CSV table of C-alpha atoms and ligand atoms in Angstrom, one decimal:
chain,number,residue,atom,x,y,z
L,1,UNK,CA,0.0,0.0,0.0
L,2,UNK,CA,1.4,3.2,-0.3
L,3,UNK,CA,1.9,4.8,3.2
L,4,UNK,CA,3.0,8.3,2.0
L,5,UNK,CA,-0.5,8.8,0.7
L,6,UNK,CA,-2.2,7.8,4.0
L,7,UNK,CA,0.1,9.9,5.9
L,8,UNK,CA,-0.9,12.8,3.6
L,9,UNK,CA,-4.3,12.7,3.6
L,10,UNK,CA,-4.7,12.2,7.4
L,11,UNK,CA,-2.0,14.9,7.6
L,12,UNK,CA,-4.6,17.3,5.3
L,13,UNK,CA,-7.1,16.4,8.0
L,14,UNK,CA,-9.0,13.9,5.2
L,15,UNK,CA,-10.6,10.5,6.2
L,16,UNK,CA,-9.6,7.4,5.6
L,17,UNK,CA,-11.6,4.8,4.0
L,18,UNK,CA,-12.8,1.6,5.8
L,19,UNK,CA,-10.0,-0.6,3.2
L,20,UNK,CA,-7.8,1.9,4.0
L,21,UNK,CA,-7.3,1.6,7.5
L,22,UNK,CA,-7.5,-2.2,7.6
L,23,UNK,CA,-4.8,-2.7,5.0
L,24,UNK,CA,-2.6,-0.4,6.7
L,25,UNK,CA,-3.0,-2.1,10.3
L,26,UNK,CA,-2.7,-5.7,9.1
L,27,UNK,CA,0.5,-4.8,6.6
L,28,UNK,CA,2.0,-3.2,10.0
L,29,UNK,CA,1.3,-6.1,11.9
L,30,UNK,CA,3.2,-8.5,9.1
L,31,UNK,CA,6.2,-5.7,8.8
L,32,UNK,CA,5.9,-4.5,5.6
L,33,UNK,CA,4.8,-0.7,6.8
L,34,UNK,CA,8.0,0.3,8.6
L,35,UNK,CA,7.7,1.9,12.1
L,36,UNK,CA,8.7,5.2,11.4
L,37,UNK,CA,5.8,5.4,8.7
L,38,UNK,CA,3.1,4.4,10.9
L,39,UNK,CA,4.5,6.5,13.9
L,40,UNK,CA,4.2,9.8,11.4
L,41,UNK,CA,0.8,8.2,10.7
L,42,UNK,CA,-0.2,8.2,14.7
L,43,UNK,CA,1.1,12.0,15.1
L,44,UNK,CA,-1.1,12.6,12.4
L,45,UNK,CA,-3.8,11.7,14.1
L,46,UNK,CA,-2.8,13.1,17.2
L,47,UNK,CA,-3.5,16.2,15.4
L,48,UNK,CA,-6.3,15.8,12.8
L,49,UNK,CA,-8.3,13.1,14.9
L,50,UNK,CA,-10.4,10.4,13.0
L,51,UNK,CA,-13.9,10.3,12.8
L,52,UNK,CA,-16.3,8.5,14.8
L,53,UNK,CA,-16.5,6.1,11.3
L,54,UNK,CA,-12.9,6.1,11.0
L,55,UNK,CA,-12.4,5.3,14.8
L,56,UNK,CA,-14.8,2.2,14.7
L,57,UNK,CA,-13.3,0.8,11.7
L,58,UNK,CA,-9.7,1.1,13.2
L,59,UNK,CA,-11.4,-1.1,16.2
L,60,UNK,CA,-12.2,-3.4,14.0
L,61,UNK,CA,-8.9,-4.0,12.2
L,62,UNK,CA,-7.5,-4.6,15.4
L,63,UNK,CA,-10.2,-7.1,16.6
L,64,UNK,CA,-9.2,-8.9,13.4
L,65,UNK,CA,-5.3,-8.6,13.6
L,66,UNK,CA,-6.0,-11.4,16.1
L,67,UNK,CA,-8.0,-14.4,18.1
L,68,UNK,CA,-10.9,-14.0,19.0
L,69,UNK,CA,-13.2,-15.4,21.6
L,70,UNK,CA,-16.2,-17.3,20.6
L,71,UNK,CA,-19.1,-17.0,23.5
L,72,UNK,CA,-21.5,-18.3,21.5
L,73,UNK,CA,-21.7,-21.6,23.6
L,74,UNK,CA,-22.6,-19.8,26.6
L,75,UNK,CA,-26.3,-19.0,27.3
L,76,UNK,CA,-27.8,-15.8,27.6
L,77,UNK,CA,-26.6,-12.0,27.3
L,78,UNK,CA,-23.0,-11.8,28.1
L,79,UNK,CA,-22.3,-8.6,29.9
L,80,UNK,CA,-18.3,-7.5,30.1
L,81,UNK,CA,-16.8,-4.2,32.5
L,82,UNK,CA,-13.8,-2.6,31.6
L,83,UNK,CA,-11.7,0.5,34.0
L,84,UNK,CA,-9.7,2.8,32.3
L,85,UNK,CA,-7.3,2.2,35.4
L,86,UNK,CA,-7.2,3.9,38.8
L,87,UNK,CA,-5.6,2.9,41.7
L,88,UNK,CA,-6.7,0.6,44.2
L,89,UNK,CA,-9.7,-0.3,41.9
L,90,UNK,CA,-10.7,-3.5,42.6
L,91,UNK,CA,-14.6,-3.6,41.2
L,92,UNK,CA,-14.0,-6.3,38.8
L,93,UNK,CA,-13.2,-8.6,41.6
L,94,UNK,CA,-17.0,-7.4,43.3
L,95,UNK,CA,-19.1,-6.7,40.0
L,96,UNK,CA,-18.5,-10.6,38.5
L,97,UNK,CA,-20.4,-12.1,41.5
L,98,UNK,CA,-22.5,-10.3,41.5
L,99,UNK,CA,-24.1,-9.9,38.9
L,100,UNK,CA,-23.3,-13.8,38.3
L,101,UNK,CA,-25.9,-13.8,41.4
L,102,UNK,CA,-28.5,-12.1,39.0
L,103,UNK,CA,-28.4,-14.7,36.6
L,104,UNK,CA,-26.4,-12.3,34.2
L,105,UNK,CA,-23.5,-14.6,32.5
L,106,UNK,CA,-20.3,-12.9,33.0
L,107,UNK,CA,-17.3,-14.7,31.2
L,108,UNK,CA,-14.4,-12.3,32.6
L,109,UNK,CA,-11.1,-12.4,31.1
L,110,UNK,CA,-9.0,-10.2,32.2
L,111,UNK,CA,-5.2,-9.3,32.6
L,112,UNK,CA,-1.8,-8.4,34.6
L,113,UNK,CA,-0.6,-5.5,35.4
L,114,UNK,CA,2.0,-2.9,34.7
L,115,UNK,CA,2.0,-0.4,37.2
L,116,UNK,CA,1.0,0.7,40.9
L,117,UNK,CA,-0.5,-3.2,41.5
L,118,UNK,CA,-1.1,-6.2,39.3
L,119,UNK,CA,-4.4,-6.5,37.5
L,120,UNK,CA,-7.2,-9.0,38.3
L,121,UNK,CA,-5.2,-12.1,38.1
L,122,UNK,CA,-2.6,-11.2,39.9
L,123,UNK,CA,-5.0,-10.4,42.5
L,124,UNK,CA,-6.9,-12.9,42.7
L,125,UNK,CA,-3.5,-15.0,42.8
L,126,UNK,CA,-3.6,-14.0,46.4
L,127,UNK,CA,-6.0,-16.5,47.3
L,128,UNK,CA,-3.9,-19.9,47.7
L,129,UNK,CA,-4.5,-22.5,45.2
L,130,UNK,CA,-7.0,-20.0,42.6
L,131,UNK,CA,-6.2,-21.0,39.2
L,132,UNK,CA,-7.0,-18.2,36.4
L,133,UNK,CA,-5.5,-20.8,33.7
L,134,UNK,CA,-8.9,-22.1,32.9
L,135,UNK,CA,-9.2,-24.6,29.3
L,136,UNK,CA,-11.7,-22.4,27.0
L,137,UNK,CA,-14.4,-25.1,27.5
L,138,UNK,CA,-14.2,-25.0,31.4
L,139,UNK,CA,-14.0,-21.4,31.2
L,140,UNK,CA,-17.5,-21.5,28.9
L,141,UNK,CA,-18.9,-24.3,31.4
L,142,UNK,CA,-18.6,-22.5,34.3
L,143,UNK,CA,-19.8,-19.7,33.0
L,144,UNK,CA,-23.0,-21.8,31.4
L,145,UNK,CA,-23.5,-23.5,34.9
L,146,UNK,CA,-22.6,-20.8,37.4
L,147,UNK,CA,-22.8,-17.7,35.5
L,148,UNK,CA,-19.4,-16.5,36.2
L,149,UNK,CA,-15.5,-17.6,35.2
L,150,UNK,CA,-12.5,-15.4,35.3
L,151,UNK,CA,-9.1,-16.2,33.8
L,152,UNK,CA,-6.2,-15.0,31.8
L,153,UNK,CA,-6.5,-13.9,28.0
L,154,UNK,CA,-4.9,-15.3,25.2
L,155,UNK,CA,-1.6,-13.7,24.1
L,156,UNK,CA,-2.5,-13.1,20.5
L,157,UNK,CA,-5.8,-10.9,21.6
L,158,UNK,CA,-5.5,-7.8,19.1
L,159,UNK,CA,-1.7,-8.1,18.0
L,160,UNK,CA,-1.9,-4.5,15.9
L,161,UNK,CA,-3.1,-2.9,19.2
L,162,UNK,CA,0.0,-4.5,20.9
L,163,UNK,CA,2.2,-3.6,18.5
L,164,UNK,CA,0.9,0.0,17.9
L,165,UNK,CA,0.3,0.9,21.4
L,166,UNK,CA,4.2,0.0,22.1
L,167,UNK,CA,5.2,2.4,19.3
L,168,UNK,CA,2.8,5.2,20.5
L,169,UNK,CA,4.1,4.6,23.9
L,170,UNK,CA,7.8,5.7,22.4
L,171,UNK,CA,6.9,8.0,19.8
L,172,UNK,CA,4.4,10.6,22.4
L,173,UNK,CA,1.4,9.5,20.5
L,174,UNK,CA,-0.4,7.9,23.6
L,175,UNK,CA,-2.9,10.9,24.0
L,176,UNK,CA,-5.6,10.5,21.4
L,177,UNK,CA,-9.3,10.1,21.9
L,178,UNK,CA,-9.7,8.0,19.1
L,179,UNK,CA,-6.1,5.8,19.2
L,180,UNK,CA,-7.1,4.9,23.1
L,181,UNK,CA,-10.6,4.2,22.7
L,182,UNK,CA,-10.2,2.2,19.9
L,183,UNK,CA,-7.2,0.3,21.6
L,184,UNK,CA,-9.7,-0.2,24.6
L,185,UNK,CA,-12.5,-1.3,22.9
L,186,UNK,CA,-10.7,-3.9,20.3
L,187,UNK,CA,-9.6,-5.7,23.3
L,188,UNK,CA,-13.0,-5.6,24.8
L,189,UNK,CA,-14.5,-7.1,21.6
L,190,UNK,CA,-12.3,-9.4,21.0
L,191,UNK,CA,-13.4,-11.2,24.1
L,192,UNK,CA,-16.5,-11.6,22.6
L,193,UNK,CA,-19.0,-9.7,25.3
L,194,UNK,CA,-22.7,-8.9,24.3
L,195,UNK,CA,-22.4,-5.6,26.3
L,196,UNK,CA,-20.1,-3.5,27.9
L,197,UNK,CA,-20.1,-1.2,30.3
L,198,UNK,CA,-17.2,0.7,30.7
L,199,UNK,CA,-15.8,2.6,33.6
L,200,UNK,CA,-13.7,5.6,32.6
L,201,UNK,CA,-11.7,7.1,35.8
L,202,UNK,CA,-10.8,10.9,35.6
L,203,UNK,CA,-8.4,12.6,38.0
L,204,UNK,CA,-5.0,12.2,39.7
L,205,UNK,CA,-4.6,8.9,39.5
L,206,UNK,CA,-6.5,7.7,36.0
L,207,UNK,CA,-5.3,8.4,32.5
L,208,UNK,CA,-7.4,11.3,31.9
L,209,UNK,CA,-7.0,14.2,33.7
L,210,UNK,CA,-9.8,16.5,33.2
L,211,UNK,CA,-13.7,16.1,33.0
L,212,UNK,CA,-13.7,17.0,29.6
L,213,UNK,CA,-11.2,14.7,28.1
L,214,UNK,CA,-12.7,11.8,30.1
L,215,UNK,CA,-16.3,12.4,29.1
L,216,UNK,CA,-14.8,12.8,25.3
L,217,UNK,CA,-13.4,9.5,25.8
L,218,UNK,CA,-16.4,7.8,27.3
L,219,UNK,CA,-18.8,8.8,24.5
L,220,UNK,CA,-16.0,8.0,22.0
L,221,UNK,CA,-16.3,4.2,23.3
L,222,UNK,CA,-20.0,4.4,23.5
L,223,UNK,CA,-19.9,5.4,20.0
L,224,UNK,CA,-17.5,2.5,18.6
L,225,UNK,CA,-19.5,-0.1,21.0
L,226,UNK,CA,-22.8,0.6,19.4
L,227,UNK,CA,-21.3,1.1,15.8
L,228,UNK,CA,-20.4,-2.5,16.1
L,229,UNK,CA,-23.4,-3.6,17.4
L,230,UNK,CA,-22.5,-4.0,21.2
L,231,UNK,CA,-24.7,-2.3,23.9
L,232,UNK,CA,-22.4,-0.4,25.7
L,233,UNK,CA,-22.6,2.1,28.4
L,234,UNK,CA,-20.0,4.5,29.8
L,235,UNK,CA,-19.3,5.8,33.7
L,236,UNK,CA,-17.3,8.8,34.4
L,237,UNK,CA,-16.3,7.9,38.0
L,238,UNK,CA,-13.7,10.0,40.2
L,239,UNK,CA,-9.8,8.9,40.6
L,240,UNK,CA,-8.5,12.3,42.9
L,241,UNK,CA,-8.0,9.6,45.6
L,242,UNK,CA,-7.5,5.7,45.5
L,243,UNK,CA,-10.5,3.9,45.5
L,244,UNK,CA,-11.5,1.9,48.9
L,245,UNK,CA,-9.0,2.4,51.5
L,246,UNK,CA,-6.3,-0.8,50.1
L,247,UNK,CA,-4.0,-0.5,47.1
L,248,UNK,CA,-2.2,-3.7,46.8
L,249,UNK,CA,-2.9,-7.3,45.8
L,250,UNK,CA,-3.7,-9.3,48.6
L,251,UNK,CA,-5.6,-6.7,50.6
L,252,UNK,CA,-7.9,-5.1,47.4
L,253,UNK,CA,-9.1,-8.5,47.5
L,254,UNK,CA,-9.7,-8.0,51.1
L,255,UNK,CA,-11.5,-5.3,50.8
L,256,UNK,CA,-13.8,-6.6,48.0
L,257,UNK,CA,-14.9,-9.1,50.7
L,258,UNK,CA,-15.9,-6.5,52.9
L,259,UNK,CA,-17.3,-4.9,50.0
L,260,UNK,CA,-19.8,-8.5,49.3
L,261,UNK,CA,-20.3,-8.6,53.2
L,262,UNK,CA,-21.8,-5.1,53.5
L,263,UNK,CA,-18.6,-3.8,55.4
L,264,UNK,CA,-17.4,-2.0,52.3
L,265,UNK,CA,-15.9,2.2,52.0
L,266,UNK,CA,-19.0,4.3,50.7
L,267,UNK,CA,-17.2,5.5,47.6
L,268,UNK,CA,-16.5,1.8,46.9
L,269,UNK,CA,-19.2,0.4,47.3
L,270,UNK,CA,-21.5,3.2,45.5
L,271,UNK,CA,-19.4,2.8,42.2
L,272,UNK,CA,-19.4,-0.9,42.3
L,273,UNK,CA,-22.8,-1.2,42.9
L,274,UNK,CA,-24.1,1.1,39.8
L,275,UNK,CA,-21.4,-0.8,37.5
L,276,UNK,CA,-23.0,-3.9,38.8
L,277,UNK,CA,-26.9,-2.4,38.3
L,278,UNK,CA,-25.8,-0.9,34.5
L,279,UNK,CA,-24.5,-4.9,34.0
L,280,UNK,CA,-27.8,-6.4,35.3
L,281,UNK,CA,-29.4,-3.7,33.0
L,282,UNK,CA,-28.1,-4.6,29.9
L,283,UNK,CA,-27.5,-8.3,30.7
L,284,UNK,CA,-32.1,-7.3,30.5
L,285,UNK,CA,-32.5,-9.3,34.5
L,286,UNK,CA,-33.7,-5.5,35.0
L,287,UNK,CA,-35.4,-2.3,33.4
L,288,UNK,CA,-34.1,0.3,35.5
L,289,UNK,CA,-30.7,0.6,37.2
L,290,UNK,CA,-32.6,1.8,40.7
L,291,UNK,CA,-34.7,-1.0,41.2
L,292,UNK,CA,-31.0,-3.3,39.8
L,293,UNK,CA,-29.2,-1.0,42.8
L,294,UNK,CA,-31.4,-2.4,45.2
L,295,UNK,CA,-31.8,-5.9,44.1
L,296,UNK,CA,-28.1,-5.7,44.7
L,297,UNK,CA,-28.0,-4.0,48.5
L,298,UNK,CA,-30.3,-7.1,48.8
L,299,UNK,CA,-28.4,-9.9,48.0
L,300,UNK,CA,-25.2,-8.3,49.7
L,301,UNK,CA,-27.9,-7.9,52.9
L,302,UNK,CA,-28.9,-11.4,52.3
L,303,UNK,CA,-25.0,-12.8,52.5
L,304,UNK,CA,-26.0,-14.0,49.0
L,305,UNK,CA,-23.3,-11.6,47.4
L,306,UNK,CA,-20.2,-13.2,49.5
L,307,UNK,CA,-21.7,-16.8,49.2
L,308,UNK,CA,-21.3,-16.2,45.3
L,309,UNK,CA,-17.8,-15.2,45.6
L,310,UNK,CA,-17.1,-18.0,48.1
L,311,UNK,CA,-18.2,-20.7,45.3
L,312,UNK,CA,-16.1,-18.6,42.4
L,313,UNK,CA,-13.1,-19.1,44.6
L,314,UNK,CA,-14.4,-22.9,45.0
L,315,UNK,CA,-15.4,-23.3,41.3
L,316,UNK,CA,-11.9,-21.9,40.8
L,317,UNK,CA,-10.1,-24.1,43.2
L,318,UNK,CA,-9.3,-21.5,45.6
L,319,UNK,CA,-8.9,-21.8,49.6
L,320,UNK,CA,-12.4,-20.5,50.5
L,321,UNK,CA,-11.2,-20.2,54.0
L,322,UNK,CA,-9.7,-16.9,53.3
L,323,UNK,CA,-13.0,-15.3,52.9
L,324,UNK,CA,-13.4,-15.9,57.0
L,325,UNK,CA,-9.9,-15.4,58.0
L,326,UNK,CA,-7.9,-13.1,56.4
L,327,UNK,CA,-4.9,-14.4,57.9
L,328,UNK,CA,-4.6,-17.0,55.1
L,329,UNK,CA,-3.8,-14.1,52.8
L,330,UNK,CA,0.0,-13.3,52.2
L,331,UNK,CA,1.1,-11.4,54.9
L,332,UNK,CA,4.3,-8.1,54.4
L,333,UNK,CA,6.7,-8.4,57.8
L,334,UNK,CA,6.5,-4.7,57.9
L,335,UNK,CA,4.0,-2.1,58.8
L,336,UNK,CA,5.2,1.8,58.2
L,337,UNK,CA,2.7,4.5,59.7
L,338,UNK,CA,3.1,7.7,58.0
L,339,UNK,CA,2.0,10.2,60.1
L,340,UNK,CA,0.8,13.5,59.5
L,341,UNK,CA,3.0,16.6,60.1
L,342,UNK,CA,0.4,19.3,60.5
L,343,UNK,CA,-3.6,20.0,62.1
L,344,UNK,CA,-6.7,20.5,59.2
L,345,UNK,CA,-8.3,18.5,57.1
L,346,UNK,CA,-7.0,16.1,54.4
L,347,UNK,CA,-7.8,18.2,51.4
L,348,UNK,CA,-6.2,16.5,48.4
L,349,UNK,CA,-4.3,13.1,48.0
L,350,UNK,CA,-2.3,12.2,44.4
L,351,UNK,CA,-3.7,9.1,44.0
L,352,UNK,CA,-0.9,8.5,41.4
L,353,UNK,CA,1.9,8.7,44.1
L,354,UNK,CA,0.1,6.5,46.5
L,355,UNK,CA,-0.1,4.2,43.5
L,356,UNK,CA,4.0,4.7,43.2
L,357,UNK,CA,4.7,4.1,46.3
L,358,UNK,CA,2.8,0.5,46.3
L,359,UNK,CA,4.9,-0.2,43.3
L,360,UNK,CA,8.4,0.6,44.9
L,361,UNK,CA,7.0,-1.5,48.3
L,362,UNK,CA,6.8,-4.6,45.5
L,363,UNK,CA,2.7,-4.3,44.9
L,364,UNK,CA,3.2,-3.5,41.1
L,365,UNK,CA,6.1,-4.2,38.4
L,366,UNK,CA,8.1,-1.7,36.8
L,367,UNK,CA,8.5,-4.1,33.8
L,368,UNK,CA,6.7,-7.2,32.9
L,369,UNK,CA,9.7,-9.7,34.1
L,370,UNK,CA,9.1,-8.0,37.9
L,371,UNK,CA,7.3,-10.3,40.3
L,372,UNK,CA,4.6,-8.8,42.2
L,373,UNK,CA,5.0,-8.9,46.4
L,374,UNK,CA,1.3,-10.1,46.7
L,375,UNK,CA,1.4,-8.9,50.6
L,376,UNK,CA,2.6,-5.6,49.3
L,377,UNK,CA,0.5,-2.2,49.5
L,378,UNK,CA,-0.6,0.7,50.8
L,379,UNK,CA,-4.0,0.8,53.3
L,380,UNK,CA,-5.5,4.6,53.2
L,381,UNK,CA,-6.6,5.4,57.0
L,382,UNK,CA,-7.4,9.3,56.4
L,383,UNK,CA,-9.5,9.8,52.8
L,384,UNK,CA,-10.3,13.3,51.8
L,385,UNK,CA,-12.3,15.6,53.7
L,386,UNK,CA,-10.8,13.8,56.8
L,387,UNK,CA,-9.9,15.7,60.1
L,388,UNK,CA,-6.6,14.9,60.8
L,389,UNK,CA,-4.4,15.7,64.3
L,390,UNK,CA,-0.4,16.1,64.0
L,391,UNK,CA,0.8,12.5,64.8
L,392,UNK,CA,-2.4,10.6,63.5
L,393,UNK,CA,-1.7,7.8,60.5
L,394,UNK,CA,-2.7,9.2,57.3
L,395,UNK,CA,-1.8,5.6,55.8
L,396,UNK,CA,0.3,2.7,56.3
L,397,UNK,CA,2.8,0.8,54.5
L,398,UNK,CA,2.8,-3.0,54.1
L,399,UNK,CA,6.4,-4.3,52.9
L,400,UNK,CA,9.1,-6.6,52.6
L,401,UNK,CA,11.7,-4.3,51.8
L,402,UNK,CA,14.3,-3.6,54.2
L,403,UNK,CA,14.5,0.2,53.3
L,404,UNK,CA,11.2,2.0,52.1
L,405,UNK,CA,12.6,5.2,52.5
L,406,UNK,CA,11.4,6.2,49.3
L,407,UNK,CA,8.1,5.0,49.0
L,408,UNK,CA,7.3,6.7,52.4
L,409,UNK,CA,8.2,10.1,51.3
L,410,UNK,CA,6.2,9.8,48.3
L,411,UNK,CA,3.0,8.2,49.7
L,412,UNK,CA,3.5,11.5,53.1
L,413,UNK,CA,3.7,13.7,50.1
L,414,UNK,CA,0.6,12.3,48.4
L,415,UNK,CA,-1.5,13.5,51.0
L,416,UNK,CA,-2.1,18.0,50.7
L,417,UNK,CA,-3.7,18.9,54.4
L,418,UNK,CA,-5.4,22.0,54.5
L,419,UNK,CA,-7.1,24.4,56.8
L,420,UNK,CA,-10.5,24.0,55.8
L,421,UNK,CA,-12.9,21.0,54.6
L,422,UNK,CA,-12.6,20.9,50.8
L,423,UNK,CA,-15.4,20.3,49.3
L,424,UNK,CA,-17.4,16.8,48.7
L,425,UNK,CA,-16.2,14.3,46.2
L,426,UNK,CA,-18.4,13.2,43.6
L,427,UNK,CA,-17.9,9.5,42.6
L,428,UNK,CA,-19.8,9.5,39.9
L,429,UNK,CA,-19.4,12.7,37.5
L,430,UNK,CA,-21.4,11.3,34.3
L,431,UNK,CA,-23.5,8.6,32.7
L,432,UNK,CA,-23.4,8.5,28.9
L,433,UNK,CA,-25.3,6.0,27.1
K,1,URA,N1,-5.2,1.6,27.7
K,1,URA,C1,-5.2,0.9,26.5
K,1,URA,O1,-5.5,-0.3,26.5
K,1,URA,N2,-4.9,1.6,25.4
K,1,URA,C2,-4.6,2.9,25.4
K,1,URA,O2,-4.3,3.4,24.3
K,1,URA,C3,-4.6,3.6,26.6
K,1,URA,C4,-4.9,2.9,27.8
């Protein structure tokens, strides 16, 4: 194909034509468009932007650079969730039972982590024994006979997004509406989901930054889901703090038992709990996400909710025992308090520090070879809009590290305290559907 023209006529702010894009992704993916060609392509589009036509049809050369998963075995409207990443988020790990517990089929793949903490599977990796390796027809039998199944996804899922996000990530090309919603959303997909509802994070600790570019990118996905026939539904939900009060592996998954149990942070539990009711909504168990909501409070009420997640960590061939004694989680020899220096009120925290520091105490890897400290993290005592004292714990610092010096000085330098309250936290800024 001939590049130079495609780089022109994005460069001229022209769109390109369904054939167009797909040649050009699946000659990249075979090597015959060199990088530096498809990197002047990306900058191109940095600036000129694609068009909501354009954007779909890039999603869909990627879903085709690659496997895909067939659901069609399974029963039923398959319902899948997808974060734009925030730190200590741990709603997959609530949402899949459940909605499982409505009847909705959720067959969950999901990934690891580079970053502040692992992703799902590493997580769930806490609980002895749990095995996220499932064959494709266990994973579509469990999900067939208990409505829920979470495990690892295939390596070849979307190859061109791979291979394109790497370049984008070298070549400052990473901030585009279009090139990260359609990077999202292939790999969403490609797994093969009915529906999707997706949970965009904005603030200090997500991706996007600002309302505006979060919302952009919300209806951006909304747009490409329903272009290719998926019902899909996006969230704007607020990352200016870490979510819960754990950031880490083994105690996120503590929390989302407290969470199932009823014992669960308010700004947790509240975003959890809608993702769950927009699932339950599309997966049509419900008409309306309020009456879903409390349908939900019900079977968490009930003990329902935490008797779901006890037979996915069962079905799953987890220790269930570490749903009643958390003791039987991986446990860090050391316990840092870092203390606050000065009287107000906790008026800001940089949620992306406090996800830094649980990297450098072992939560998250720096590079995919790094292995994660399970027992590793970060548990938030003071949240914002706390009143704090000089001497009281702001947060504490599980490690195995003989020297944290770092991490403590970034996660005391996380927290701003101020002399007044600052005003209430939203949790959820936008809908969009
Ligand atoms: N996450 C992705 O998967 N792709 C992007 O482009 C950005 C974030």
């Amino acid at each position: 194909m001939d590049m130079k023209y495609i780089i022109q006529k994005k460069k001229s702010g022209r769109s390109l034509t369904s054939e167009e894009i797909d040649e050009m992704v699946q000659e990249y993916v075979k090597g015959q468009i060199p990088d530096y060609q498809m990197a002047a392509f990306l900058m191109a589009v940095c600036f000129k932007g694609m068009t909501e036509e354009e954007t779909a049809n890039l999603t869909l050369s990627f879903v085709n650079s690659g496997d895909k998963l067939d659901l069609s075995d399974i029963k039923g409207i398959k319902v899948d969730k997808h974060s734009s990443g925030g730190v200590g988020d741990k709603i997959s790990l609530i949402v899949v039972p459940l909605v499982a517990a409505l009847g909705v089929p959720v067959a969950k793949m999901s990934g690891r982590g580079l970053g502040h903490t692992g992703g799902t599977i590493d997580k769930l990796e806490a609980i002895e024994g749990f095995n996220t390796r499932l064959s494709k027809k266990d994973f579509i039998s469990n999900v067939n006979t208990y409505k829920m199944a979470i495990a690892g996804q295939s390596s070849n899922l979307t190859p061109a997004d791979k291979k394109i996000y790497a370049l984008r990530d070298v070549t400052s090309t990473v901030e585009s509406i279009p090139l990260i919603a359609s990077s999202i959303m292939s790999k969403k997909i490609a797994l093969g989901a009915d529906a999707i509802v997706l949970d965009v994070k904005v603030g200090s600790g997500a991706f996007m930054k600002s309302l505006g570019e979060a919302k952009d990118l919300a209806r951006t996905m909304v747009s490409i889901g329903k272009s290719l026939n998926k019902k899909t539904i996006a969230l704007v939900t607020d990352m200016n703090q870490p979510l819960g009060h754990e950031v880490g592996n083994a105690n996120e998954v503590k929390e989302a038992i407290e969470v199932l149990k009823g014992k669960g942070a308010e700004d947790e539990t509240l975003v959890a709990l809608t993702i769950a009711s927009y699932m339950a909504v599309l997966g049509g168990v419900f008409q309306d996400v309020n009456t879903a909501y409390k349908a939900l409070e019900e079977l968490i009420k009930s003990g329902r909710a935490i008797e779901k997640f006890r037979e996915l960590v069962k079905i799953q061939r987890g220790n269930p025992q570490v749903i009643d004694n958390p003791k039987l989680f991986p446990q860090a020899q050391n316990h840092i308090d870092i203390k606050a220096h000065k009287n107000g009120y906790v008026y800001k925290i940089q949620a992306e520090s406090i996800g830094r520091s649980a990297m450098l105490l072992g939560a998250g890897r720096k590079t995919k070879e790094d292995i994660i400290d399970l027992s590793a993290g970060i548990t938030m005592v003071k949240k914002v809009g706390d009143k704090v004292s000089i001497g009281d714990t702001l947060c504490i610092l599980h490690s195995n590290m003989d020297n944290c010096m770092e991490a403590e000085e970034i996660a005391l330098n996380a927290f701003s305290i101020g002399t007044t309250k600052p005003p209430e936290i939203q949790y959820i800024y936008d809908v969009i559907e």
